[in-house]
XYZ file of C-alpha atoms in Angstrom:
594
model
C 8.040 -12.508 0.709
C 10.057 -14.485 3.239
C 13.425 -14.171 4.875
C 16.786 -15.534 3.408
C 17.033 -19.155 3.749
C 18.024 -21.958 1.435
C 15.510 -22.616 -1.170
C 11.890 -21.767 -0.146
C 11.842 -17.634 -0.247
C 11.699 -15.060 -2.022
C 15.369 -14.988 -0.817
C 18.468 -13.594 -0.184
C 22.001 -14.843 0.207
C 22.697 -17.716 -2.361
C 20.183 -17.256 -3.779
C 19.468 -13.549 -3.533
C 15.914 -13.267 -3.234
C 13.751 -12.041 -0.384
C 10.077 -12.084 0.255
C 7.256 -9.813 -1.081
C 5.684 -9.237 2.241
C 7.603 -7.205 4.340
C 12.000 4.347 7.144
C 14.452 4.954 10.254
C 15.206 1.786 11.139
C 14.337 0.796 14.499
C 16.365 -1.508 16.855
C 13.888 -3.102 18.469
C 11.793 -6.165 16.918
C 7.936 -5.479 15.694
C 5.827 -7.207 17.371
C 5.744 -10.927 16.142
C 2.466 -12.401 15.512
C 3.475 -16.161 16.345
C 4.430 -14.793 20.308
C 1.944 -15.957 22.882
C -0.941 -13.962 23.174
C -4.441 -14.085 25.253
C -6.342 -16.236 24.532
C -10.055 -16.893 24.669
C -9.998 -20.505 26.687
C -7.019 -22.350 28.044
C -4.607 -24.562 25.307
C -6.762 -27.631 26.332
C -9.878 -26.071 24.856
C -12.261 -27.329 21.654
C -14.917 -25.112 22.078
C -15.348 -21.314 20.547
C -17.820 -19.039 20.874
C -17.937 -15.835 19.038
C -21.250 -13.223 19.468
C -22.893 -16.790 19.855
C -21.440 -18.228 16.775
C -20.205 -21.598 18.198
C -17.205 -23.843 16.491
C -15.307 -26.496 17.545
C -11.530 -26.263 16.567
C -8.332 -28.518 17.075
C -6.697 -28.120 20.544
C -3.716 -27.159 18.775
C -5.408 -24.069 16.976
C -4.311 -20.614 18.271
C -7.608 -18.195 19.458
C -6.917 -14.561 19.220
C -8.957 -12.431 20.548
C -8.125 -8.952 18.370
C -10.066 -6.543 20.740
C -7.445 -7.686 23.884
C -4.618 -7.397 21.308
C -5.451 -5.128 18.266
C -1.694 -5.059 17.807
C -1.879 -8.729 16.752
C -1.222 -9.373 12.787
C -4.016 -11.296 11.140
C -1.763 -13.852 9.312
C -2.446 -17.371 8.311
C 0.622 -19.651 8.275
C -0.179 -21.171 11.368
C -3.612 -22.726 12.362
C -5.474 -19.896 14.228
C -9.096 -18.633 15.022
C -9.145 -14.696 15.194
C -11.959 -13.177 16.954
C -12.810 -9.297 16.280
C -11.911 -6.847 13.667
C -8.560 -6.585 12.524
C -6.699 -3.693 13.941
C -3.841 -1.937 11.570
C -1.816 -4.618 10.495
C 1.652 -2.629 11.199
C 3.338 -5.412 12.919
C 2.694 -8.028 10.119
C 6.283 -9.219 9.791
C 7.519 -9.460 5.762
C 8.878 -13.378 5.913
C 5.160 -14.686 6.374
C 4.573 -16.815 3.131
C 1.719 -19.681 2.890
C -1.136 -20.101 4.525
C -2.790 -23.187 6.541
C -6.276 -23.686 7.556
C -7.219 -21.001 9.729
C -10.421 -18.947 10.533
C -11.440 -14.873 10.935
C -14.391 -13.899 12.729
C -15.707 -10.625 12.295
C -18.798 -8.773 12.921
C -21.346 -8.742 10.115
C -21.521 -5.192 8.987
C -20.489 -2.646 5.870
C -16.708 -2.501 6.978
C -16.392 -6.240 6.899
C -18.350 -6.654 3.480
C -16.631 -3.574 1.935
C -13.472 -6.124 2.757
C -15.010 -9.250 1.386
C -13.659 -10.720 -1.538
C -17.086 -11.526 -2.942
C -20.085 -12.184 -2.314
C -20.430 -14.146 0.818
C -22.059 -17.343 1.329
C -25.223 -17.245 3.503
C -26.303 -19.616 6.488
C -29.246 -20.990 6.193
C -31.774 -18.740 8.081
C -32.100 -19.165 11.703
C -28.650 -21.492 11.876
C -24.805 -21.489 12.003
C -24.584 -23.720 8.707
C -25.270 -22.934 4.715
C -26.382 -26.206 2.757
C -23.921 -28.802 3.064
C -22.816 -28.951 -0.664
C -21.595 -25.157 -0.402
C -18.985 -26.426 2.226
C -17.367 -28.300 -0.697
C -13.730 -27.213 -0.878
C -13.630 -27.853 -4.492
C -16.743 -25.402 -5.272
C -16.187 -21.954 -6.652
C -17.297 -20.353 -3.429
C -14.231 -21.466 -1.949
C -12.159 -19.026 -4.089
C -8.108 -17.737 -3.740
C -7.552 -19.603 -0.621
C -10.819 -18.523 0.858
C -14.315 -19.096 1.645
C -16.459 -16.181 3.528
C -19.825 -17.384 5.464
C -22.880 -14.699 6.429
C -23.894 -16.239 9.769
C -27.043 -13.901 9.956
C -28.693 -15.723 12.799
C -25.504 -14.292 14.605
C -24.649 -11.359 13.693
C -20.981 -12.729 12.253
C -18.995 -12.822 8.933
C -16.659 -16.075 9.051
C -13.736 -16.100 6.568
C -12.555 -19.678 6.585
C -8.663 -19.533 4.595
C -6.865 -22.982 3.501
C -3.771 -23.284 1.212
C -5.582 -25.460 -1.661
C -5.306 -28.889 -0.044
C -6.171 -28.588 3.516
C -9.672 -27.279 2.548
C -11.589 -30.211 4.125
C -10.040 -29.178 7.486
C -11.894 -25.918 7.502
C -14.856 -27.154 5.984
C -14.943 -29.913 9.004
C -15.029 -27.173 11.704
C -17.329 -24.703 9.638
C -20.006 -27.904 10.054
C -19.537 -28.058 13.549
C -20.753 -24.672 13.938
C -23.845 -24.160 16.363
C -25.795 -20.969 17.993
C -25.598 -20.212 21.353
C -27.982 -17.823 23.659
C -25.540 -14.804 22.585
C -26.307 -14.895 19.149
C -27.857 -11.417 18.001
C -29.188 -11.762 14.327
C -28.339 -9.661 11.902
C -28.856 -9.182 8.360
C -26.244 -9.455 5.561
C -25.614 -5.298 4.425
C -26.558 -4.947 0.847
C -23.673 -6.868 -1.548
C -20.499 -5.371 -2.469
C -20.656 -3.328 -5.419
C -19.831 -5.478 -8.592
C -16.576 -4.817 -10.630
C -18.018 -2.865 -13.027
C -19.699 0.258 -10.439
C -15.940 0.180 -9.211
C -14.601 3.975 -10.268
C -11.074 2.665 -11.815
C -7.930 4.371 -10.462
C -5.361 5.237 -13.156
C -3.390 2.414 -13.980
C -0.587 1.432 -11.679
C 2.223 1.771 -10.712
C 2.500 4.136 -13.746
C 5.427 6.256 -14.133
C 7.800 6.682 -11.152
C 11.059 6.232 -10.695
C 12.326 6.332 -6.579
C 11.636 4.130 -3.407
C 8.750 1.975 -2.199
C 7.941 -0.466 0.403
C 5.956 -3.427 0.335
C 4.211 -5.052 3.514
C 2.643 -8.087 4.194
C -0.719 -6.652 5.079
C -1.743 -3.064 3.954
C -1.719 -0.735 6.575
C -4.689 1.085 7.375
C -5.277 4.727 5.757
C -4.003 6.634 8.729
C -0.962 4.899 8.807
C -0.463 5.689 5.327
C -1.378 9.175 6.066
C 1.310 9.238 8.654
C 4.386 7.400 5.903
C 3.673 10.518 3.594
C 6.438 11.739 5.754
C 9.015 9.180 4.475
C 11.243 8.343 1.924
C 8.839 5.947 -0.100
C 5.826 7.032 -2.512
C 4.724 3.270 -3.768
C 3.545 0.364 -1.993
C 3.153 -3.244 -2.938
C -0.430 -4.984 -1.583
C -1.328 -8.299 -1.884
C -4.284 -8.246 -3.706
C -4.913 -12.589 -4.344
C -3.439 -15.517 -4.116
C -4.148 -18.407 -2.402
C -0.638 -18.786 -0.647
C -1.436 -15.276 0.962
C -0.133 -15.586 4.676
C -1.707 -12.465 6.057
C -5.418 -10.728 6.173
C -6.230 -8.149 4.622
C -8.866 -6.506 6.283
C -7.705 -2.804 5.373
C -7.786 -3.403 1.434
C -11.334 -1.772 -0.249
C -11.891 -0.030 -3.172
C -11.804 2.822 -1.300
C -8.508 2.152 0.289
C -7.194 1.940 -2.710
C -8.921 4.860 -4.032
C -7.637 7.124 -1.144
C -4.334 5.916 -1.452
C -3.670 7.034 -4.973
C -5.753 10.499 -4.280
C -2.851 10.994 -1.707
C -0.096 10.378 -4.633
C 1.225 6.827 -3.727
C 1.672 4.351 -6.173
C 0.870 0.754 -5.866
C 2.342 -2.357 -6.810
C -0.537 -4.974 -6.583
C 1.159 -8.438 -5.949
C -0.909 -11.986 -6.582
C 0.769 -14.787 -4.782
C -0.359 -18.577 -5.822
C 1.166 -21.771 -6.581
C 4.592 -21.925 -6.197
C 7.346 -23.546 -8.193
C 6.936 -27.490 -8.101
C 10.153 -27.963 -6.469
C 9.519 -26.513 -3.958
C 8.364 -27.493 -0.047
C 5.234 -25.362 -0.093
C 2.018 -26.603 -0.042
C 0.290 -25.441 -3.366
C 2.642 -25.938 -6.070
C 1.494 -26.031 -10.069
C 2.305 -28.578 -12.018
C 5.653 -29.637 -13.329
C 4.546 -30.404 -16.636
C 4.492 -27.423 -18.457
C 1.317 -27.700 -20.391
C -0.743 -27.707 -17.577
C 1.675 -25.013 -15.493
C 0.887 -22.874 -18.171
C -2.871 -23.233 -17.646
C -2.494 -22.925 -14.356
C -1.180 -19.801 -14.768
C -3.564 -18.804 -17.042
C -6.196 -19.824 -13.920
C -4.381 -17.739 -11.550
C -4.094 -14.368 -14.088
C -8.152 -14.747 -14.300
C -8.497 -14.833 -9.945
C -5.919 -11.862 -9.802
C -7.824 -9.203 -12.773
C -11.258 -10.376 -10.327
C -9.467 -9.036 -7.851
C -7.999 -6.022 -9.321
C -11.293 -4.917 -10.702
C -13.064 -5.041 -7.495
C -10.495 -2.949 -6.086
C -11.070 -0.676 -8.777
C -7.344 -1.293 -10.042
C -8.811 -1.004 -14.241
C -6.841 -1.897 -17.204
C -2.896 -1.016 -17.931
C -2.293 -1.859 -14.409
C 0.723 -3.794 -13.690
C 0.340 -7.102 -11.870
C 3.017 -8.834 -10.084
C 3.050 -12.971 -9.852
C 5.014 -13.692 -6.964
C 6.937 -16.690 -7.324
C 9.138 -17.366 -4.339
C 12.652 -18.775 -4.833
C 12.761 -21.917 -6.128
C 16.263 -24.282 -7.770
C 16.925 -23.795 -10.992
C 16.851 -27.173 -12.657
C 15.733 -27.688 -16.074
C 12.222 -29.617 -15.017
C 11.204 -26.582 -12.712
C 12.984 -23.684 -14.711
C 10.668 -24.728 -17.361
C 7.639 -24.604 -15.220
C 7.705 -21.420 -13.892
C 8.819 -20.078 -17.542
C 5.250 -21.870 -18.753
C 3.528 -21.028 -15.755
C 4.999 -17.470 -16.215
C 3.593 -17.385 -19.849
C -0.032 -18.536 -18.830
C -0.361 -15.454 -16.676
C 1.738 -13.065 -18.890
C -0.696 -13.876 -21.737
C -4.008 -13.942 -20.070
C -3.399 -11.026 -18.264
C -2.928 -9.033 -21.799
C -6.087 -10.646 -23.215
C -7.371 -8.757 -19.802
C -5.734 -5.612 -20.917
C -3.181 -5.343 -18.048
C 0.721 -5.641 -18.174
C 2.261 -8.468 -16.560
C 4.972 -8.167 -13.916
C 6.795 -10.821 -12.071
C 8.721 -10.965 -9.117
C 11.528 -13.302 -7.157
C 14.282 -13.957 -6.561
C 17.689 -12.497 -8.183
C 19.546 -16.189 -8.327
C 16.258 -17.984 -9.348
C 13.277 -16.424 -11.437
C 15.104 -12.979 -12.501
C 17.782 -15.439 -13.955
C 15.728 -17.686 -15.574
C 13.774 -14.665 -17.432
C 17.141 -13.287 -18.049
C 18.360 -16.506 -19.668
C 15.519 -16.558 -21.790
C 14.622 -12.771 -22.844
C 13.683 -13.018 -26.297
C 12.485 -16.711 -26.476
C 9.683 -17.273 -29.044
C 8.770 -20.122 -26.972
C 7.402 -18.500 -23.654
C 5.443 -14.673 -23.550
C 7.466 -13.020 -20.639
C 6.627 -10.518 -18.590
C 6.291 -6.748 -18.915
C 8.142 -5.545 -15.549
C 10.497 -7.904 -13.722
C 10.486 -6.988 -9.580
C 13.613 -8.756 -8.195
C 14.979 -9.779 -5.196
C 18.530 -8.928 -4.583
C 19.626 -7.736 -0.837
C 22.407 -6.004 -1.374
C 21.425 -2.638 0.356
C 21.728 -0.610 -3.076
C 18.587 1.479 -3.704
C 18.573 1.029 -7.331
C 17.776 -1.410 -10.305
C 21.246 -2.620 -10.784
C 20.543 -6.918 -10.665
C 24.764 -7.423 -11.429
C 25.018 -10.717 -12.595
C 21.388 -12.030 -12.548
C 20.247 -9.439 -15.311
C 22.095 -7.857 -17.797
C 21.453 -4.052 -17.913
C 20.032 -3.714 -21.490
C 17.066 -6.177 -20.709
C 13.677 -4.632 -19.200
C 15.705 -1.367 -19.346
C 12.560 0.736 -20.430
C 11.063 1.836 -17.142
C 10.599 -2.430 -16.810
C 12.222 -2.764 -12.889
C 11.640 -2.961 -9.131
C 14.482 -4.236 -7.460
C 13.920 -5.420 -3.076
C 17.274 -4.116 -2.206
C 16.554 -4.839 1.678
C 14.610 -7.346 3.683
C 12.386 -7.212 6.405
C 12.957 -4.356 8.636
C 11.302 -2.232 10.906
C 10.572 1.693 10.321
C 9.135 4.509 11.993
C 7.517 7.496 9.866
C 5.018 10.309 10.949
C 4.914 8.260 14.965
C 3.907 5.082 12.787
C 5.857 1.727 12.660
C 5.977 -0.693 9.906
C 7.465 -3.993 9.098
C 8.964 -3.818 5.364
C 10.880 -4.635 2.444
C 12.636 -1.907 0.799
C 12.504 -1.354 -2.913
C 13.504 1.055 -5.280
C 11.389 1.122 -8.809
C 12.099 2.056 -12.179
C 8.746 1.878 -13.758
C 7.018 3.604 -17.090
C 3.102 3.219 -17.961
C 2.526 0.658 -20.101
C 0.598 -0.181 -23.992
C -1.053 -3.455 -23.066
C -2.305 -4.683 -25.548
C -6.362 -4.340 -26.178
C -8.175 -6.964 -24.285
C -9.673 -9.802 -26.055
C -13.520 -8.595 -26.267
C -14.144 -12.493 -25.530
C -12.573 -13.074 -22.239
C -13.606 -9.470 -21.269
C -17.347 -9.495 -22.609
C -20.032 -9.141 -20.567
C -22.288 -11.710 -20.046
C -24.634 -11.020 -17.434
C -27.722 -8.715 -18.240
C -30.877 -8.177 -16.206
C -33.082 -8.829 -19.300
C -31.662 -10.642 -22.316
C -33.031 -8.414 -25.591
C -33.986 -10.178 -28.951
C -31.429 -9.413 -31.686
C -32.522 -9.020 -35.133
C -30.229 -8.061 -37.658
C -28.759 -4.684 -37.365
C -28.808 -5.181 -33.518
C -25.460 -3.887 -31.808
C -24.308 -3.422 -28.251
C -22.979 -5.610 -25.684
C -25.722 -7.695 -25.829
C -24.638 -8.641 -29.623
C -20.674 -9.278 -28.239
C -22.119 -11.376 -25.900
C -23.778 -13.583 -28.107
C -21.290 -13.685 -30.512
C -18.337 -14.978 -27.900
C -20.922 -17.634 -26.642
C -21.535 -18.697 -30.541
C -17.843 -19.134 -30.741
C -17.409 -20.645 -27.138
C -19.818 -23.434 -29.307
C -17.683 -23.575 -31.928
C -19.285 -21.524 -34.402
C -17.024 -18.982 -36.259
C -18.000 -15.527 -37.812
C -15.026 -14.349 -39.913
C -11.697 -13.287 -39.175
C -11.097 -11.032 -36.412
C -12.916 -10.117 -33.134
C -16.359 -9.961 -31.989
C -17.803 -6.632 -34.353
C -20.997 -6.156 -31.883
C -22.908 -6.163 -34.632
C -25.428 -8.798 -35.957
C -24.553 -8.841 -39.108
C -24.598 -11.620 -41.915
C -21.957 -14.010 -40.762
C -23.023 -13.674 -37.560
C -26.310 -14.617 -38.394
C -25.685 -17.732 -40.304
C -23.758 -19.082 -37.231
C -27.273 -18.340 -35.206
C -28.460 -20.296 -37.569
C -25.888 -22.988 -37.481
C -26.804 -23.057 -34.083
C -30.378 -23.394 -34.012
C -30.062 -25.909 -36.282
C -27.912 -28.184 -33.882
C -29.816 -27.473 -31.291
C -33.535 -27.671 -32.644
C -34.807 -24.378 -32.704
C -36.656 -22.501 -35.409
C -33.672 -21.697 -37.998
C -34.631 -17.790 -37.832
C -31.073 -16.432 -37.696
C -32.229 -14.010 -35.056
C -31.550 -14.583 -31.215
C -34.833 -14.952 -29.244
C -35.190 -16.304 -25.788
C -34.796 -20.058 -26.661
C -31.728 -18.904 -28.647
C -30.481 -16.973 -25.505
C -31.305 -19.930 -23.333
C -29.539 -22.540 -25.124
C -26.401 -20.455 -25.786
C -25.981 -19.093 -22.274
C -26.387 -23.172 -20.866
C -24.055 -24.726 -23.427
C -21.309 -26.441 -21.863
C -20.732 -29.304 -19.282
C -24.045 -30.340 -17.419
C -22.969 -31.445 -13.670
C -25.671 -32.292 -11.265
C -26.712 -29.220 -9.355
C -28.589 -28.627 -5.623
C -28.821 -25.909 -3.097
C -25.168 -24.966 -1.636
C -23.475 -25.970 -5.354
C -21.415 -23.595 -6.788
C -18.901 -22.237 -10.156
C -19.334 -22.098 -13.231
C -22.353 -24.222 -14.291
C -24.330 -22.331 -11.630
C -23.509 -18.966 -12.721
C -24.547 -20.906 -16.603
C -27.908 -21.798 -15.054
C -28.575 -18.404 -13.312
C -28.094 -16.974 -16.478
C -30.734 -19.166 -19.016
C -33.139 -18.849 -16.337
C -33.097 -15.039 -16.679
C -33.086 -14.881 -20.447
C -36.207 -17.859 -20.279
C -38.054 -16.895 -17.473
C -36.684 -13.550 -16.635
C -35.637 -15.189 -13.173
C -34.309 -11.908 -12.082
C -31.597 -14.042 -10.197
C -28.027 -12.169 -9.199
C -25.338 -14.266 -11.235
C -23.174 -15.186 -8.589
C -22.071 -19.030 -8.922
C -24.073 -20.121 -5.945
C -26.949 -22.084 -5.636
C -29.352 -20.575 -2.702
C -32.791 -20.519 -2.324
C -33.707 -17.933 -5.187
C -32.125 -20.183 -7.651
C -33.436 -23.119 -6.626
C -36.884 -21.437 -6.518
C -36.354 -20.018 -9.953
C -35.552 -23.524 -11.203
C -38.453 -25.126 -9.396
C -40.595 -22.636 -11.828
C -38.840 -23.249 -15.138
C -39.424 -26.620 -14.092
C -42.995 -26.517 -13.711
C -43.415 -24.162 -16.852
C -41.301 -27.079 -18.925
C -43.483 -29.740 -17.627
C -40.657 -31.173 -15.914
C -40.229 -33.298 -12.658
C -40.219 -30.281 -9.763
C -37.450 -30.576 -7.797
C -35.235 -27.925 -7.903
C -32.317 -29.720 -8.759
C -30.788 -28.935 -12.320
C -30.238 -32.699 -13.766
C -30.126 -33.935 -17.258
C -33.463 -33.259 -17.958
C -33.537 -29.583 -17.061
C -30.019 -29.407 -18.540
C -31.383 -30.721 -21.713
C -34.212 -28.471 -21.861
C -32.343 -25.719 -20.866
C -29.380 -26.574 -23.871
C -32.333 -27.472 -26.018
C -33.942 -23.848 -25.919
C -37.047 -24.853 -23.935
């Protein structure tokens, strides 16, 4: 959330909004991130080295060095290199919105992979560098804003952040990188647990009615050990977004975990896009068919990052959509970008929130509460800085709409206070929330699809397995009665096996066998794939090479050296050309059953 200014924040003033990021107040300043501090060469400087991890960066890149200034905030709306591990993020000021390209780097150990947002990216072995075609902006491994490098021959994690369209920046200085004589190797700690072996919090916020503070970065568990002494008992985190200013090198699972053991409720916020008229640098689209997929894009990358937090289903998730002008063109935008999210998030099984500005997106959802045309959401979080800790919005929402336990208001803007011999930077809120009745996810956007053996099905079978198969048989078109998925093979779902077989040249069994699996779990586009690809189609491929060859691979979107090995063997078992490279013949063996 940003400071009061005309048009670009979640504001105050005219247009009464503030920003998401912010208990006596103190007098004196924080400590503010963009001030001069040491760095590791002089301004003139290209070079930096880093535990022998070498890059070359712009002369007009900041270098922070965090272990001669731990004090420094890890934040992103300025070009900067940050060398060390982030220290408690207290003095991350609440106006920082946006991000540019910038780069974190971190030794490579548990703490910094329990903070990853994924699985990271590997250098090839013995070099600074993975294969050129994973430092392709546009691939999947390049997710919310991010892209996170193992440098094993060095000992160093490298989180690489860009805003959406100043990716090939970063990727230009990740390929400069080098070894030096410092480098110490070491190797990547075993991968961060997947969604599903995250133990799930209860949903939040929940029920609670009294203050709360959000913060652009989370503080670190002994500072909110130390705030247990104040007035506030919920917090808002940014959990994704690509327009994320700050790092967030406190936030685990087991932050989060700890947090609500100790009774404080969180408000997890997912800032993207913005509104199209606005000046920031990722905007969706103005036409409001595609605003409202992109909204639907951005719900998916915010439940990923809820559920590897361990923040489960009925949680309440807050778009933040900064202050924007309310003409009709961009009104309707965020109302369609609004109703992407809104709805995808309940096919996830999680209420919707949304948050900005009292004189711009409160009003609009005001304006249009009750409209068959858009879904809106299930908690509005407003800006309005008028100092009153309640959820009175006066003229920007009338008092009998998301009256049930449905508001957060951000009476007060950035400010700095002092609790338990621990300062903060903060936006004030007061919240008026009640748990939720999401609705029940869709068993097709929520199904499983990733098994370490793929079982034949026969009729009769049920499980997840079954679901799975089912969703991919309608993914190809194929329907099986009204209603959801049953997880059951019964008849209808067996004549659309069939239906399938038949299209695709199988034996017309009804019954899903390997070449059944195979062909269902590759259907779809068929884009030419190498080592360092990544998305979708990889995480397709990984998956029919398991169910043909039992590949054993991990499903992870990325092409490395086990998946290209694994396709170098289904290729030689197919009687293909060996290569390793998935092109249109492999495709069409793999979408042919084979």
């Amino acid at each position: 959330m940003r400071t009061p200014r005309a048009v670009t924040g979640l504001l105050a003033g005219a247009l009464t909004g503030a920003c998401l990021l912010g208990g006596t107040a103190e007098a004196t300043d924080p400590v503010d991130p963009m001030d001069p501090v040491d760095t590791v060469d002089t301004v003139d400087t290209r070079t930096v080295d880093y535990r022998g991890y070498v890059v070359q960066v712009p002369p007009t890149w900041r270098v922070v060095d965090l272990a001669e200034r731990p004090d420094a905030c890890v934040r992103f709306d300025t070009p900067t290199v940050y060398l060390g591990r982030p220290g408690d993020q207290a003095s991350c000021a609440g106006d920082a919105v946006g991000r540019r390209a910038g780069l974190l780097l971190q030794p490579l150990d548990p703490a910094t992979i329990a903070a990853a947002e994924g699985v990271p990216a590997r250098a090839r072995p013995g070099t600074a560098a993975p294969a050129s075609a994973a430092l392709d902006p546009a691939g999947a491994a390049w997710r919310d804003g991010g892209f996170e490098l193992a440098v094993e021959a060095a000992g160093v994690l490298a989180t690489a952040v860009h805003n959406g369209t100043d990716g090939a920046a970063i990727a230009e200085v990740l390929r400069s990188a080098s070894l030096s004589g410092a480098a110490t190797p070491e190797s990547l700690p075993r991968e961060p647990a997947s969604a599903e072996a995250v133990a799930a919090v209860a949903a939040q916020p929940g029920t609670y009615r009294g203050k709360g503070f959000d913060a652009c970065a989370a503080p670190s568990s002994s500072a909110m050990d130390a705030w247990r002494s104040s007035p506030y008992q919920a917090i808002g985190v940014y959990i994704s977004g690509n327009m994320r200013a700050c790092g967030q090198g406190n936030l685990t699972a087991n932050w989060v975990s700890r947090q609500v053991g100790r009774d404080w409720r969180l408000m997890p916020i997912h800032v993207g896009p913005q509104a199209p008229c606005t000046d920031y640098r990722s905007r969706f689209s103005s036409n409001q068919a595609t605003a409202k997929q992109q909204g639907v894009a951005e719900a998916n990358t915010a439940v990923a990052a809820a559920k590897r937090l361990g923040l489960g289903e009925g949680t309440a998730i807050y778009l933040d959509i900064e202050a924007y002008s309310r003409t009709s063109s961009c009104s309707g935008a965020v109302l369609a970008h609004t109703s992407g999210w809104t709805e995808r998030l309940h096919q996830h099984g999680y209420l919707s929130g949304f948050y900005s500005s009292g004189g711009s997106g409160v009003s609009d959802m005001n304006d249009h509460h009750g409209s068959t045309r858009y879904t809106l959401p299930d908690h509005i979080w407003g800006a309005w800085w008028n100092g009153s800790a309640d959820t009175d919005f006066g003229r920007y929402l009338d008092d009998g709409k998301w009256a049930n336990g449905q508001r957060i208001k951000q009476y007060h803007g950035p400010i700095t206070e002092r609790h338990g011999g621990v300062s903060i930077n903060i936006d004030r809120n007061y919240l008026d929330v009640r748990a939720g009745n999401p609705p029940e996810p869709d068993p097709c956007v929520t199904a499983r699809l990733d098994f370490s053996e793929y079982p034949a099905l026969s009729a009769g079978s049920t499980g997840a397995p079954v679901t799975a198969a089912q969703c991919l048989l309608r993914a190809a078109g194929h329907e099986m009665g009204e209603g959801d998925p049953s997880g059951e093979l019964d008849e209808p779902t067996m004549s659309a096996v069939r239906e399938f077989q038949g299209k695709v040249g199988l034996s017309v069994t009804g019954e899903v066998d390997s070449h059944t699996w195979t062909a269902l779990l590759s259907a779809g586009t068929t884009p030419l794939l190498r080592d360092g690809a990544s998305g979708a189609a990889v995480s397709r491929v990984q998956r029919a090479l398991n169910a043909a060859r039992s590949a054993g691979l991990t499903v992870d979107g990325l092409f490395g050296p086990n998946t290209e090995s694994a396709v170098r063997g289904y290729q030689s078992s197919r009687g293909l050309g060996v290569d390793g490279v998935v092109g249109p013949n492999t495709w069409a063996a793999l979408q042919s059953g084979k």
